[in-house]
Short mmCIF file of C-alpha atoms in Angstrom, two decimals:
data_model
loop_
_atom_site.label_atom_id
_atom_site.label_comp_id
_atom_site.label_asym_id
_atom_site.label_seq_id
_atom_site.Cartn_x
_atom_site.Cartn_y
_atom_site.Cartn_z
CA MET X 101 -13.05 -31.78 45.30
CA LEU X 102 -13.59 -29.08 42.56
CA ASP X 103 -14.87 -30.00 39.08
CA PRO X 104 -12.25 -29.19 36.51
CA ALA X 105 -12.95 -26.13 34.40
CA PRO X 106 -14.72 -27.11 31.08
CA GLU X 107 -12.44 -27.01 28.10
CA LYS X 108 -13.01 -23.98 26.06
CA LYS X 109 -13.75 -24.35 22.32
CA VAL X 110 -11.51 -22.38 20.25
CA ASN X 111 -12.84 -21.52 16.69
CA LYS X 112 -9.89 -21.82 14.24
CA PRO X 113 -10.13 -19.95 11.01
CA GLN X 114 -10.62 -22.13 8.02
CA GLU X 115 -7.32 -22.79 6.48
CA THR X 116 -7.02 -22.49 2.70
CA PRO X 117 -4.41 -24.18 0.56
CA SER X 118 -2.88 -21.03 -0.38
CA ARG X 119 -3.29 -17.58 0.84
CA ARG X 120 -3.68 -14.67 -1.59
CA PRO X 121 -0.75 -12.28 -1.46
CA CYS X 122 -1.37 -8.66 -0.52
CA ARG X 123 -2.16 -6.71 -3.92
CA LEU X 124 0.04 -3.63 -3.93
CA LEU X 125 -0.81 -1.08 -6.68
CA CYS X 126 2.16 1.42 -7.32
CA LEU X 127 0.91 4.66 -8.86
CA PHE X 128 4.04 6.27 -10.08
CA SER X 129 4.33 8.29 -13.32
CA ASP X 130 8.03 7.15 -13.59
CA TYR X 131 8.21 3.24 -14.36
CA ARG X 132 11.78 3.32 -12.89
CA ASP X 133 10.41 4.04 -9.50
CA TYR X 134 8.03 1.14 -9.83
CA LEU X 135 11.06 -1.02 -10.80
CA HIS X 136 12.90 0.31 -7.70
CA ILE X 137 9.91 -0.94 -5.43
CA ARG X 138 9.68 -4.19 -7.45
CA SER X 139 13.26 -5.03 -7.09
CA SER X 140 13.20 -4.43 -3.23
CA HIS X 141 10.17 -6.85 -3.12
CA GLN X 142 11.64 -9.79 -5.06
CA GLY X 143 12.13 -13.19 -3.56
CA ASP X 144 9.66 -14.77 -1.02
CA SER X 145 7.57 -11.49 -0.80
CA PRO X 146 3.94 -11.95 0.05
CA MET X 147 2.85 -9.16 -2.29
CA GLU X 148 1.56 -9.02 -5.83
CA LEU X 149 2.67 -5.58 -7.38
CA LYS X 150 1.01 -3.77 -10.05
CA TRP X 151 1.93 -0.52 -11.65
CA SER X 152 -0.20 2.45 -13.19
CA ALA X 153 1.22 5.55 -14.51
CA SER X 154 -1.58 7.68 -13.16
CA ILE X 155 -4.69 7.73 -10.96
CA GLN X 156 -6.81 8.09 -13.99
CA ASP X 157 -4.91 5.02 -15.73
CA ALA X 158 -5.71 2.93 -12.52
CA LEU X 159 -9.33 3.97 -12.48
CA ASP X 160 -9.74 3.18 -16.35
CA GLN X 161 -8.30 -0.34 -15.67
CA SER X 162 -10.44 -0.83 -12.74
CA ALA X 163 -7.40 -1.64 -10.84
CA VAL X 164 -7.88 -3.80 -7.62
CA ALA X 165 -5.57 -3.37 -4.62
CA ASP X 166 -5.32 -4.16 -1.04
CA VAL X 167 -2.93 -1.19 -0.60
CA VAL X 168 -1.96 1.78 -2.90
CA LEU X 169 1.41 3.39 -2.93
CA TRP X 170 0.93 6.82 -4.70
CA GLN X 171 3.69 9.21 -5.64
CA PRO X 172 2.17 12.37 -6.80
CA GLY X 173 3.04 12.97 -10.33
CA PRO X 174 2.91 15.96 -12.91
CA GLY X 175 -0.51 15.22 -14.26
CA ASP X 176 -2.23 14.28 -10.96
CA PRO X 177 -4.72 16.46 -9.15
CA GLU X 178 -3.44 18.29 -5.85
CA MET X 179 -3.04 15.91 -2.92
CA GLY X 180 -6.30 16.45 -1.22
CA ALA X 181 -8.23 15.94 -4.30
CA ALA X 182 -6.30 13.03 -5.38
CA LEU X 183 -6.73 11.19 -1.98
CA ARG X 184 -10.53 11.88 -2.11
CA ILE X 185 -10.71 10.28 -5.61
CA LEU X 186 -8.67 7.23 -4.53
CA SER X 187 -10.72 6.75 -1.50
CA GLU X 188 -14.06 7.06 -3.40
CA HIS X 189 -13.01 4.56 -6.04
CA MET X 190 -10.54 2.15 -4.45
CA ASP X 191 -11.24 0.29 -1.23
CA ALA X 192 -7.58 0.42 -0.13
CA PRO X 193 -5.46 2.55 2.21
CA VAL X 194 -3.29 4.91 0.31
CA ILE X 195 0.41 5.48 1.33
CA VAL X 196 1.83 8.58 -0.24
CA VAL X 197 5.47 8.30 -1.30
CA GLY X 198 7.23 11.57 -1.12
CA PRO X 199 10.65 12.75 -2.46
CA ARG X 200 12.27 13.06 1.00
CA ASN X 201 11.73 12.36 4.59
CA ARG X 202 10.21 15.54 5.79
CA GLU X 203 7.72 15.52 8.81
CA SER X 204 5.76 18.35 7.41
CA ALA X 205 5.01 16.55 4.22
CA ALA X 206 3.96 13.48 6.17
CA ARG X 207 1.71 15.32 8.37
CA LYS X 208 0.02 17.06 5.48
CA ALA X 209 -0.58 13.81 3.63
CA ILE X 210 -1.97 12.09 6.61
CA ARG X 211 -4.19 15.10 7.51
CA LEU X 212 -5.51 15.05 3.90
CA GLY X 213 -6.49 11.33 4.15
CA ALA X 214 -3.45 9.21 3.31
CA ALA X 215 -2.76 6.24 5.68
CA ASP X 216 1.01 6.88 5.86
CA TYR X 217 3.76 8.69 4.12
CA LEU X 218 7.10 7.08 3.16
CA ALA X 219 10.08 8.87 1.64
CA ARG X 220 10.96 7.37 -1.79
CA THR X 221 14.65 7.06 -0.83
CA GLU X 222 13.77 4.96 2.27
CA VAL X 223 11.22 2.67 0.65
CA ASN X 224 12.62 -0.94 1.10
CA ARG X 225 11.05 -4.22 1.63
CA THR X 226 11.24 -4.26 5.42
CA LEU X 227 9.86 -0.71 5.79
CA ALA X 228 7.18 -1.31 3.26
CA CYS X 229 6.08 -4.67 4.74
CA ARG X 230 5.91 -2.96 8.15
CA THR X 231 3.92 0.03 7.03
CA ILE X 232 1.42 -2.25 4.93
#
């Protein structure tokens, strides 16, 4: 008769009473764009949203985020330089939010260092959560 296989010990992660929500920093020059994102994430969203009008504002405030949504604005540096600045100063992936769903814009953003690209008109809770 064969001996039964020894039981494997499974190390379970320590559970904490409450998990910290994902911190999402929205870098949009237009506050109305931030309000659009915020309204699509209301309810039981596991995200904590913050807004900054520019990359410089976020850096000046020492903003902390798990994920950055960045919509290039009028005062921002060109995309490559902006993504380098964000990657140097923030320990978070950057998702570029563009005006429309164009594959060429998405490819360019990702080639320059973005983690992903979303069209502003298509950003909703489901898509944002899946991307993040």
